[in-house]
Coordinates of C-alpha atoms in Angstrom, one line a residue:
X8 CA -59.6 -8.6 101.5
X9 CA -59.8 -6.0 98.8
X10 CA -62.8 -6.8 96.7
X11 CA -63.5 -6.2 93.8
X12 CA -65.2 -2.8 94.1
X13 CA -62.2 -1.7 95.9
X14 CA -60.1 -2.9 92.8
X15 CA -58.8 -0.1 90.5
X16 CA -59.1 -1.3 86.1
X17 CA -57.6 0.6 84.3
X18 CA -59.5 1.3 80.4
X19 CA -57.3 2.0 78.1
X20 CA -57.9 6.1 76.3
X21 CA -59.4 6.2 72.8
X22 CA -55.3 7.9 72.2
X23 CA -54.2 4.3 73.8
X24 CA -55.7 2.1 71.8
X25 CA -55.2 4.3 68.2
X26 CA -51.6 4.0 69.2
X27 CA -51.6 0.6 70.2
X28 CA -53.5 -0.3 66.3
X29 CA -51.6 -2.4 63.5
X30 CA -51.3 -1.2 60.1
X31 CA -51.4 -3.6 57.3
X32 CA -47.4 -5.5 58.1
X33 CA -47.6 -5.6 61.9
X34 CA -46.7 -2.6 62.6
X35 CA -48.1 -0.3 65.8
X36 CA -49.4 3.7 64.8
X37 CA -47.2 4.4 68.3
X38 CA -43.9 2.2 66.5
X39 CA -44.6 4.6 62.6
X40 CA -41.6 6.6 62.0
X41 CA -41.7 10.1 59.8
X42 CA -41.4 8.5 56.8
X43 CA -38.1 9.0 54.9
X44 CA -39.2 11.9 51.3
X45 CA -35.7 11.3 50.2
X46 CA -37.1 7.9 49.5
X47 CA -40.7 8.9 47.7
X48 CA -41.4 6.9 44.6
X49 CA -41.3 9.2 42.2
X50 CA -44.0 9.4 38.5
X51 CA -40.5 8.5 37.0
X52 CA -39.3 5.4 39.0
X53 CA -43.3 4.0 38.8
X54 CA -43.2 3.8 34.9
X55 CA -40.0 2.5 34.9
X56 CA -40.9 -0.4 37.3
X57 CA -43.8 -0.9 35.0
X58 CA -41.3 -0.6 32.2
X59 CA -39.5 -3.0 33.5
X60 CA -42.3 -6.0 33.6
X61 CA -43.0 -5.0 29.8
X62 CA -39.5 -7.1 29.0
X63 CA -40.4 -9.3 31.7
X64 CA -43.5 -10.7 30.7
X65 CA -42.1 -14.0 29.8
X66 CA -42.6 -13.7 25.8
X67 CA -39.4 -14.8 25.0
X68 CA -37.9 -18.0 28.2
X69 CA -41.9 -18.4 28.8
X70 CA -43.6 -18.8 26.2
X71 CA -41.9 -18.5 22.4
X72 CA -38.9 -21.3 24.4
X73 CA -41.2 -23.5 25.2
X74 CA -42.9 -23.5 21.8
X75 CA -39.8 -23.8 20.4
X76 CA -38.8 -26.2 22.7
X77 CA -42.6 -28.9 22.0
X78 CA -41.5 -28.1 17.8
X79 CA -38.3 -29.7 18.6
X80 CA -39.5 -32.2 20.4
X81 CA -42.4 -33.1 18.0
X82 CA -39.8 -32.7 15.0
X83 CA -37.5 -34.8 16.4
X84 CA -39.1 -37.7 18.0
X85 CA -41.7 -40.7 16.3
X86 CA -44.8 -41.7 15.6
X87 CA -45.4 -45.1 19.1
X88 CA -43.5 -48.1 18.6
X89 CA -43.4 -47.1 15.0
X90 CA -38.9 -45.8 15.3
X91 CA -38.2 -43.9 12.3
X92 CA -42.4 -42.9 11.5
X93 CA -41.7 -38.8 11.6
X94 CA -45.1 -37.9 14.3
X95 CA -48.7 -37.4 12.7
X96 CA -50.9 -38.1 16.4
X97 CA -52.6 -40.5 14.4
X98 CA -50.9 -42.2 18.0
X99 CA -48.8 -40.8 20.7
X100 CA -45.6 -38.4 20.0
X101 CA -42.9 -40.6 21.4
X102 CA -39.2 -39.6 22.2
X103 CA -36.2 -41.8 24.9
X104 CA -36.1 -39.8 27.9
X105 CA -34.9 -39.7 31.7
X106 CA -34.5 -43.8 30.9
X107 CA -37.9 -44.4 29.3
X108 CA -37.2 -45.4 25.7
X109 CA -40.8 -44.0 24.4
X110 CA -41.8 -41.0 26.5
X111 CA -44.8 -38.9 25.3
X112 CA -43.9 -35.6 24.5
X113 CA -46.2 -33.7 26.4
X114 CA -45.1 -35.5 29.7
X115 CA -41.6 -34.9 28.8
X116 CA -42.7 -31.1 28.7
X117 CA -44.1 -31.9 32.4
X118 CA -41.5 -33.9 33.6
X119 CA -38.6 -31.0 32.4
X120 CA -40.8 -28.2 34.2
X121 CA -40.7 -30.0 37.4
X122 CA -37.5 -30.5 37.5
X123 CA -37.1 -26.3 36.4
X124 CA -39.6 -25.8 39.5
X125 CA -37.5 -28.3 41.9
X126 CA -34.5 -26.0 40.9
X127 CA -36.0 -22.9 42.1
X128 CA -36.9 -23.9 45.1
X129 CA -33.4 -24.8 45.6
X130 CA -32.2 -21.3 44.8
X131 CA -35.1 -19.0 46.1
X132 CA -34.7 -20.2 48.6
X133 CA -31.3 -18.7 49.4
X134 CA -31.4 -15.9 48.2
X135 CA -34.9 -14.8 49.0
X136 CA -33.7 -15.0 52.8
X137 CA -30.4 -13.0 52.8
X138 CA -32.4 -10.0 50.1
X139 CA -33.9 -7.6 53.4
X140 CA -30.9 -7.2 55.2
X141 CA -28.5 -4.2 53.9
X142 CA -28.4 -3.1 50.2
X143 CA -27.5 -5.3 47.2
X144 CA -30.8 -7.0 46.5
X145 CA -30.7 -5.2 43.7
X146 CA -28.2 -7.4 42.3
X147 CA -31.0 -10.5 42.8
X148 CA -32.4 -8.9 40.0
X149 CA -29.7 -8.2 38.1
X150 CA -28.0 -12.2 38.3
X151 CA -31.6 -13.1 36.7
X152 CA -32.8 -10.6 34.3
X153 CA -29.3 -11.5 32.9
X154 CA -29.4 -15.4 33.2
X155 CA -32.9 -15.2 31.5
X156 CA -31.5 -12.6 28.6
X157 CA -28.8 -14.5 27.9
X158 CA -31.4 -18.1 27.5
X159 CA -33.5 -15.8 24.9
X160 CA -30.5 -15.3 22.4
X161 CA -29.2 -18.8 23.0
X162 CA -31.8 -20.2 21.4
X163 CA -30.4 -18.8 17.9
X164 CA -28.0 -21.2 18.0
X165 CA -31.2 -24.3 18.4
X166 CA -32.7 -24.4 15.7
X167 CA -32.9 -28.1 14.5
X168 CA -34.5 -31.0 15.5
X169 CA -31.2 -32.9 16.6
X170 CA -30.5 -30.5 19.2
X171 CA -33.4 -30.9 20.8
X172 CA -31.6 -31.9 24.3
X173 CA -30.0 -28.8 24.8
X174 CA -33.5 -27.4 23.5
X175 CA -34.4 -29.0 26.3
X176 CA -31.6 -27.7 28.6
X177 CA -32.4 -23.6 27.6
X178 CA -36.0 -24.6 29.0
X179 CA -35.6 -25.4 31.7
X180 CA -32.5 -22.2 32.6
X181 CA -35.2 -20.7 30.8
X182 CA -37.5 -21.2 33.0
X183 CA -35.7 -20.6 36.2
X184 CA -34.4 -16.5 35.2
X185 CA -37.6 -15.7 33.8
X186 CA -39.4 -16.7 37.4
X187 CA -36.5 -15.2 39.7
X188 CA -37.0 -11.9 37.3
X189 CA -40.5 -12.2 38.1
X190 CA -40.2 -13.2 42.0
X191 CA -37.3 -10.6 43.1
X192 CA -39.1 -7.7 40.9
X193 CA -42.5 -8.5 42.7
X194 CA -41.1 -8.0 46.4
X195 CA -40.8 -4.6 45.0
X196 CA -43.9 -3.8 44.7
X197 CA -45.1 -2.9 48.3
X198 CA -42.5 -0.8 49.8
X199 CA -42.7 0.7 46.2
X200 CA -46.9 1.4 47.1
X201 CA -45.7 2.5 51.2
X202 CA -43.3 5.0 49.5
X203 CA -45.7 6.6 47.0
X204 CA -46.7 10.8 48.3
X205 CA -49.8 9.9 49.1
X206 CA -48.9 7.5 51.2
X207 CA -46.3 9.2 52.8
X208 CA -48.9 12.1 53.7
X209 CA -51.5 9.8 55.2
X210 CA -48.6 8.4 57.3
X211 CA -47.8 11.8 58.6
X212 CA -51.5 12.8 59.2
X213 CA -52.2 8.8 60.8
X214 CA -49.2 10.1 63.8
X215 CA -50.5 13.3 63.9
X216 CA -54.0 11.8 64.9
X217 CA -55.5 13.6 61.6
X218 CA -56.5 10.8 59.6
X219 CA -57.9 6.8 61.2
X220 CA -55.8 3.5 60.5
X221 CA -59.5 2.2 58.7
X222 CA -58.8 5.2 56.0
X223 CA -54.8 4.3 56.6
X224 CA -55.6 1.3 55.2
X225 CA -58.0 1.5 52.8
X226 CA -55.3 3.9 51.3
X227 CA -53.4 1.4 51.4
X228 CA -54.9 -1.8 49.7
X229 CA -56.1 0.3 47.2
X230 CA -52.5 1.7 46.9
X231 CA -50.4 -1.9 46.8
X232 CA -54.3 -3.0 43.9
X233 CA -53.0 0.4 42.3
X234 CA -49.5 -0.5 41.0
X235 CA -50.2 -4.4 40.7
X236 CA -52.8 -4.3 38.3
X237 CA -51.4 -1.3 36.8
X238 CA -47.8 -2.7 35.5
X239 CA -50.2 -5.3 34.7
X240 CA -52.1 -3.6 32.1
X241 CA -49.3 -1.7 30.6
X242 CA -47.5 -4.9 30.7
X243 CA -50.1 -6.1 28.4
X244 CA -50.1 -3.1 26.2
X245 CA -46.8 -3.7 25.7
X246 CA -46.0 -7.0 25.4
X247 CA -49.3 -6.4 22.2
X248 CA -46.8 -3.9 20.4
X249 CA -44.0 -6.0 20.7
X250 CA -45.7 -9.3 19.3
X251 CA -47.2 -7.0 16.5
X252 CA -43.3 -6.4 15.5
X253 CA -42.8 -10.3 16.2
X254 CA -45.9 -10.6 13.7
X255 CA -43.7 -8.2 10.9
X256 CA -40.1 -10.5 11.5
X257 CA -42.2 -13.9 11.2
X258 CA -43.7 -12.4 7.5
X259 CA -40.7 -11.0 6.6
X260 CA -38.5 -14.4 6.9
X261 CA -42.0 -16.1 5.2
X262 CA -42.6 -18.3 8.8
X263 CA -45.5 -20.1 7.3
X264 CA -43.5 -21.3 4.1
X265 CA -41.9 -24.1 5.5
X266 CA -41.5 -26.3 8.7
X267 CA -37.7 -25.0 8.7
X268 CA -38.2 -21.7 8.1
X269 CA -41.0 -21.9 10.9
X270 CA -38.4 -23.3 13.3
X271 CA -36.0 -20.4 12.5
X272 CA -38.2 -18.1 13.1
X273 CA -39.3 -19.0 16.3
X274 CA -35.6 -18.8 17.2
X275 CA -35.3 -15.2 16.6
X276 CA -38.5 -13.7 18.0
X277 CA -37.3 -15.9 20.9
X278 CA -33.7 -13.4 20.8
X279 CA -36.2 -10.3 19.7
X280 CA -37.8 -11.1 23.0
X281 CA -34.3 -11.1 24.9
X282 CA -33.7 -7.9 22.8
X283 CA -36.4 -5.5 24.6
X284 CA -36.3 -7.4 27.9
X285 CA -32.7 -5.1 28.2
X286 CA -33.7 -1.9 26.6
X287 CA -36.6 -1.9 29.1
X288 CA -34.6 -3.4 32.3
X289 CA -32.3 -0.4 32.4
X290 CA -34.6 2.4 33.3
X291 CA -35.8 0.3 35.7
X292 CA -31.5 0.0 37.0
X293 CA -30.5 2.8 37.1
X294 CA -33.7 4.7 38.5
X295 CA -34.5 2.9 41.1
X296 CA -34.2 4.3 44.3
X297 CA -32.0 2.4 47.8
X298 CA -34.6 1.3 49.9
X299 CA -32.2 -0.4 52.9
X300 CA -33.3 -3.8 54.4
X301 CA -32.5 -4.7 58.3
X302 CA -29.0 -3.6 58.5
X303 CA -26.9 -7.3 59.2
X304 CA -26.9 -8.0 63.0
X305 CA -23.3 -7.5 64.9
X306 CA -22.4 -11.5 64.6
X307 CA -23.4 -12.1 62.0
X308 CA -22.9 -11.7 58.2
X309 CA -25.5 -11.9 55.3
X310 CA -24.5 -16.1 54.7
X311 CA -25.0 -16.2 58.8
X312 CA -28.4 -13.9 58.7
X313 CA -30.0 -15.1 56.1
X314 CA -30.3 -18.8 57.8
X315 CA -31.6 -17.2 60.6
X316 CA -34.3 -16.0 59.1
X317 CA -35.4 -19.3 57.3
X318 CA -35.4 -20.5 60.3
X319 CA -36.4 -18.1 62.7
X320 CA -39.6 -18.3 59.7
X321 CA -40.0 -21.9 59.2
X322 CA -40.0 -22.1 63.1
X323 CA -42.9 -18.6 63.2
X324 CA -45.1 -19.1 60.3
X325 CA -47.6 -21.0 62.8
X326 CA -47.4 -18.4 65.0
X327 CA -49.5 -16.7 61.5
X328 CA -52.9 -18.6 61.2
X329 CA -53.3 -16.7 57.6
X330 CA -50.0 -16.1 56.6
X331 CA -49.8 -20.2 56.6
X332 CA -53.9 -20.9 55.0
X333 CA -52.9 -18.8 52.5
X334 CA -49.4 -20.1 51.6
X335 CA -51.5 -24.1 52.1
X336 CA -53.8 -22.4 49.7
X337 CA -51.4 -21.1 47.2
X338 CA -49.1 -24.4 47.1
X339 CA -52.2 -26.0 46.3
X340 CA -54.1 -23.6 43.7
X341 CA -50.2 -22.2 41.8
X342 CA -50.6 -26.0 41.8
X343 CA -54.0 -25.8 39.9
X344 CA -53.0 -22.8 37.6
X345 CA -50.0 -23.4 36.4
X346 CA -49.9 -27.4 34.9
X347 CA -53.8 -26.5 34.2
X348 CA -52.1 -23.8 31.9
X349 CA -49.4 -26.5 30.5
X350 CA -51.5 -28.6 30.0
X351 CA -54.5 -27.1 27.5
X352 CA -50.3 -25.1 26.5
X353 CA -49.1 -28.3 25.2
X354 CA -52.6 -29.2 23.3
X355 CA -52.9 -26.0 22.0
X356 CA -49.6 -26.7 20.4
X357 CA -51.1 -30.1 19.0
X358 CA -53.8 -28.2 17.9
X359 CA -51.8 -25.5 15.4
X360 CA -49.5 -27.6 14.6
X361 CA -46.8 -26.0 16.0
X362 CA -46.9 -22.6 13.9
X363 CA -45.2 -19.8 15.0
X364 CA -47.8 -17.8 13.2
X365 CA -50.5 -19.3 14.4
X366 CA -49.3 -19.7 17.7
X367 CA -47.9 -15.7 17.0
X368 CA -51.6 -14.1 16.7
X369 CA -53.5 -16.6 20.4
X370 CA -51.0 -15.0 22.5
X371 CA -52.1 -11.7 21.2
X372 CA -55.7 -11.7 21.9
X373 CA -55.0 -13.7 25.0
X374 CA -53.2 -10.5 25.8
X375 CA -55.0 -7.7 24.4
X376 CA -58.3 -9.5 26.6
X377 CA -55.6 -9.9 29.8
X378 CA -55.4 -6.1 29.3
X379 CA -59.0 -5.4 29.4
X380 CA -59.7 -7.4 32.0
X381 CA -57.3 -6.9 34.2
X382 CA -57.7 -3.3 34.5
X383 CA -61.3 -3.8 34.2
X384 CA -61.4 -5.7 37.4
X385 CA -59.3 -2.8 39.6
X386 CA -61.9 -0.3 37.8
X387 CA -64.9 -2.2 39.5
X388 CA -62.6 -2.4 42.8
X389 CA -61.4 1.0 42.8
X390 CA -65.4 2.3 42.0
X391 CA -66.8 0.7 44.7
X392 CA -63.4 0.2 47.1
X393 CA -63.6 -3.0 47.4
X394 CA -60.8 -5.6 49.0
X395 CA -58.5 -7.2 47.9
X396 CA -59.6 -10.5 49.6
X397 CA -63.2 -10.1 47.6
X398 CA -62.0 -9.4 43.6
X399 CA -59.4 -13.0 44.0
X400 CA -62.6 -15.3 45.6
X401 CA -64.3 -13.8 42.5
X402 CA -61.0 -14.0 40.1
X403 CA -60.7 -18.3 41.5
X404 CA -64.4 -19.4 40.4
X405 CA -63.7 -18.4 36.6
X406 CA -60.7 -20.5 37.1
X407 CA -62.2 -23.6 38.9
X408 CA -65.0 -22.5 35.6
X409 CA -61.2 -23.2 33.5
X410 CA -60.7 -26.5 35.0
X411 CA -63.9 -27.7 34.4
X412 CA -64.1 -27.1 30.7
X413 CA -60.7 -28.5 30.2
X414 CA -62.3 -31.8 32.2
X415 CA -65.8 -32.1 29.6
X416 CA -63.3 -33.3 27.1
X417 CA -62.2 -36.6 29.6
X418 CA -65.5 -37.7 28.9
X419 CA -66.4 -36.6 25.4
X420 CA -64.3 -35.9 21.9
X421 CA -66.2 -32.7 21.6
X422 CA -65.8 -30.1 23.7
X423 CA -63.1 -29.6 25.8
X424 CA -60.0 -28.0 23.9
X425 CA -60.2 -30.7 21.5
X426 CA -60.6 -28.0 18.5
X427 CA -58.6 -24.6 17.8
X428 CA -61.8 -22.4 17.8
X429 CA -61.8 -23.8 21.8
X430 CA -58.6 -22.7 21.5
X431 CA -58.6 -19.1 20.7
X432 CA -62.0 -18.5 23.4
X433 CA -59.8 -20.0 25.7
X434 CA -57.5 -17.0 25.1
X435 CA -60.1 -14.7 25.8
X436 CA -61.1 -16.5 28.4
X437 CA -58.3 -16.7 30.1
X438 CA -57.5 -13.1 29.6
X439 CA -60.5 -11.2 30.8
X440 CA -61.5 -14.0 33.7
X441 CA -58.2 -15.9 34.9
X442 CA -55.0 -13.2 34.4
X443 CA -55.9 -11.1 37.6
X444 CA -55.0 -13.7 39.2
X445 CA -51.4 -13.1 38.9
X446 CA -52.3 -9.4 40.2
X447 CA -54.8 -10.0 42.8
X448 CA -52.3 -12.9 44.4
X449 CA -49.5 -10.9 44.6
X450 CA -51.4 -8.6 46.1
X451 CA -53.1 -11.0 48.6
X452 CA -49.2 -11.9 49.6
X453 CA -48.4 -8.5 50.8
X454 CA -51.6 -7.4 52.6
X455 CA -50.4 -11.4 54.9
X456 CA -46.9 -10.7 55.7
X457 CA -44.7 -8.7 58.0
X458 CA -43.3 -5.4 56.8
X459 CA -39.9 -5.4 55.9
X460 CA -39.8 -9.2 55.4
X461 CA -40.9 -8.7 51.8
X462 CA -38.0 -10.6 49.5
X463 CA -38.2 -13.8 52.1
X464 CA -41.9 -14.2 52.3
X465 CA -42.8 -13.6 48.4
X466 CA -39.8 -15.6 47.7
X467 CA -41.1 -18.0 49.5
X468 CA -44.8 -17.8 47.7
X469 CA -42.4 -18.1 44.9
X470 CA -41.7 -21.1 46.7
X471 CA -44.5 -22.3 47.3
X472 CA -46.0 -21.7 44.1
X473 CA -42.8 -23.8 42.6
X474 CA -43.1 -26.7 44.8
X475 CA -46.7 -27.3 43.9
X476 CA -45.2 -26.9 40.1
X477 CA -43.2 -29.7 41.0
X478 CA -45.8 -32.7 41.6
X479 CA -48.5 -31.6 40.0
X480 CA -46.3 -31.5 36.2
X481 CA -45.5 -35.4 38.1
X482 CA -49.1 -36.0 38.5
X483 CA -50.5 -34.8 34.9
X484 CA -47.2 -36.3 33.2
X485 CA -47.9 -39.6 35.0
X486 CA -51.5 -39.6 34.6
X487 CA -50.9 -38.4 30.4
X488 CA -48.3 -41.5 30.0
X489 CA -50.6 -43.8 31.3
X490 CA -54.1 -42.9 29.5
X491 CA -52.5 -41.3 26.6
X492 CA -55.3 -39.2 26.9
X493 CA -53.7 -35.0 28.4
X494 CA -57.7 -34.5 29.3
X495 CA -56.9 -36.9 31.7
X496 CA -55.5 -35.2 33.5
X497 CA -58.2 -32.4 34.6
X498 CA -59.4 -34.8 37.4
X499 CA -56.9 -34.5 39.0
X500 CA -56.3 -30.9 38.8
X501 CA -60.1 -29.8 39.8
X502 CA -60.5 -32.3 42.3
X503 CA -56.9 -30.2 43.9
X504 CA -58.5 -26.8 42.9
X505 CA -62.2 -27.8 44.6
X506 CA -60.0 -28.6 48.7
X507 CA -58.1 -25.3 47.3
X508 CA -61.1 -23.1 47.6
X509 CA -62.0 -23.8 50.9
X510 CA -59.4 -22.7 52.5
X511 CA -59.8 -19.2 51.4
X512 CA -63.3 -18.7 53.5
X513 CA -61.4 -18.8 56.5
X514 CA -58.4 -15.9 55.9
X515 CA -58.6 -13.5 57.7
X516 CA -56.9 -10.0 57.0
X517 CA -57.2 -7.2 60.0
X518 CA -56.7 -10.4 62.1
X519 CA -53.4 -11.5 60.8
X520 CA -51.9 -7.9 61.2
X521 CA -51.8 -8.4 64.8
X522 CA -49.4 -11.3 64.3
X523 CA -47.5 -10.1 62.1
X524 CA -46.4 -7.4 64.5
X525 CA -45.7 -10.7 67.1
X526 CA -43.8 -12.2 64.5
X527 CA -41.6 -8.9 64.0
X528 CA -41.3 -8.8 67.8
X529 CA -40.2 -12.1 68.2
X530 CA -37.6 -11.5 65.5
X531 CA -35.8 -9.0 67.0
X532 CA -35.0 -11.5 69.9
X533 CA -33.5 -13.5 68.0
X534 CA -31.8 -11.8 65.0
X535 CA -30.8 -9.1 68.0
X536 CA -32.6 -5.9 65.8
X537 CA -33.3 -3.2 67.3

């Protein structure tokens, strides 16, 4: 009978351990392929990617468009229980909407947001599932860009209060176009980061065992954060230039001389932002290199392959516990942040009486501090080589401080977004300490998903945020409609934020890489990918 001493135990060599180590995205070192230098990310391509985001910053469909929408609602509305009496904000301003004869206009905005986000859930899931196959993905971005720009010009035909219902449609479609363009633009950045010259050099050295997995992974982390944070910084600086031109347009149109001129000016600057987007999108559309996704499996077409991918991802996401945990966190925290911004925006627009020039000045303050804040976060991370997760935790802390300040407004009329001065302070605080959420949240996504599945998973995470935003606006609008106090919405938002923060502490990025490897292996068997 064989004894333990007679049993040969094979101990893996150091070389075997190195070869089976998993890098970001779930690829084992032994499975790495020599990088294709034809697909290297050039400086021109990288800067065209940055410039696209200046156009896709949302000034039209996400700032001026919503301002015009709420402006028209306010002009078309009447005081609660006083039909025919123009809104003076001594009582809630109301309009008939969705079967309710007197719905608070702030509630209308929140409900409309929910409708838009619900449509995005279906649309993004269908398109995102097919985008990781073949070479057609660039046309997705072209489509959503065209929709958003078209809506920006559409506002030129909506300049009187009687067209508030048309404005509602433009608002919904504009958000869909903007969010679609943003989602599929964002999904391209992990591939760009992997194709940077220094990343290709590091990959070749890793394959030749001339560098360590740890060094390669740190370079990968820094490369992803560099692209993400610089993109947001460049976007912020570009927005300041565009806003300066908008101020010149507003002053030239004398937007502050009458309500009619203010309303017309809002439509003009919204269209102007769309024109700028056209100019800034063209370089990326022309210079983006084709980096093909997976080939369509034999016996399938793009639609059936997409459906199989959705099923595989939904069934297999349980095998990605850290990704799933972050998905739940992202679901909750996106709801908190998106709805908080919407609630504060509704308060802001009421306090400044929808004055286009003052709204623009507020945007300038917010965007300037955003540029400073995002770059400062990146500088600190680069200097001290901090992880994405650490930086993200810092951002979440300040986000909860912001929500907590709004909650104060439910208890007192002295503070908590009750005065114009607080709105100015909010813009600076939000830019410096909360806006890094947008860069670090997407970098976190990229570090937790399988390589080659970026478009599917970025769509899934975008849907997660939109699904939660479908819930948040309805809950907060119900609270606002019931109490006629918008600040009461912060009770729900603060409690939801506190719960989501707990989840973030259990995420383990190194562990997630092995799970990504297992996910890719399982999917390859289902789709019969080579």
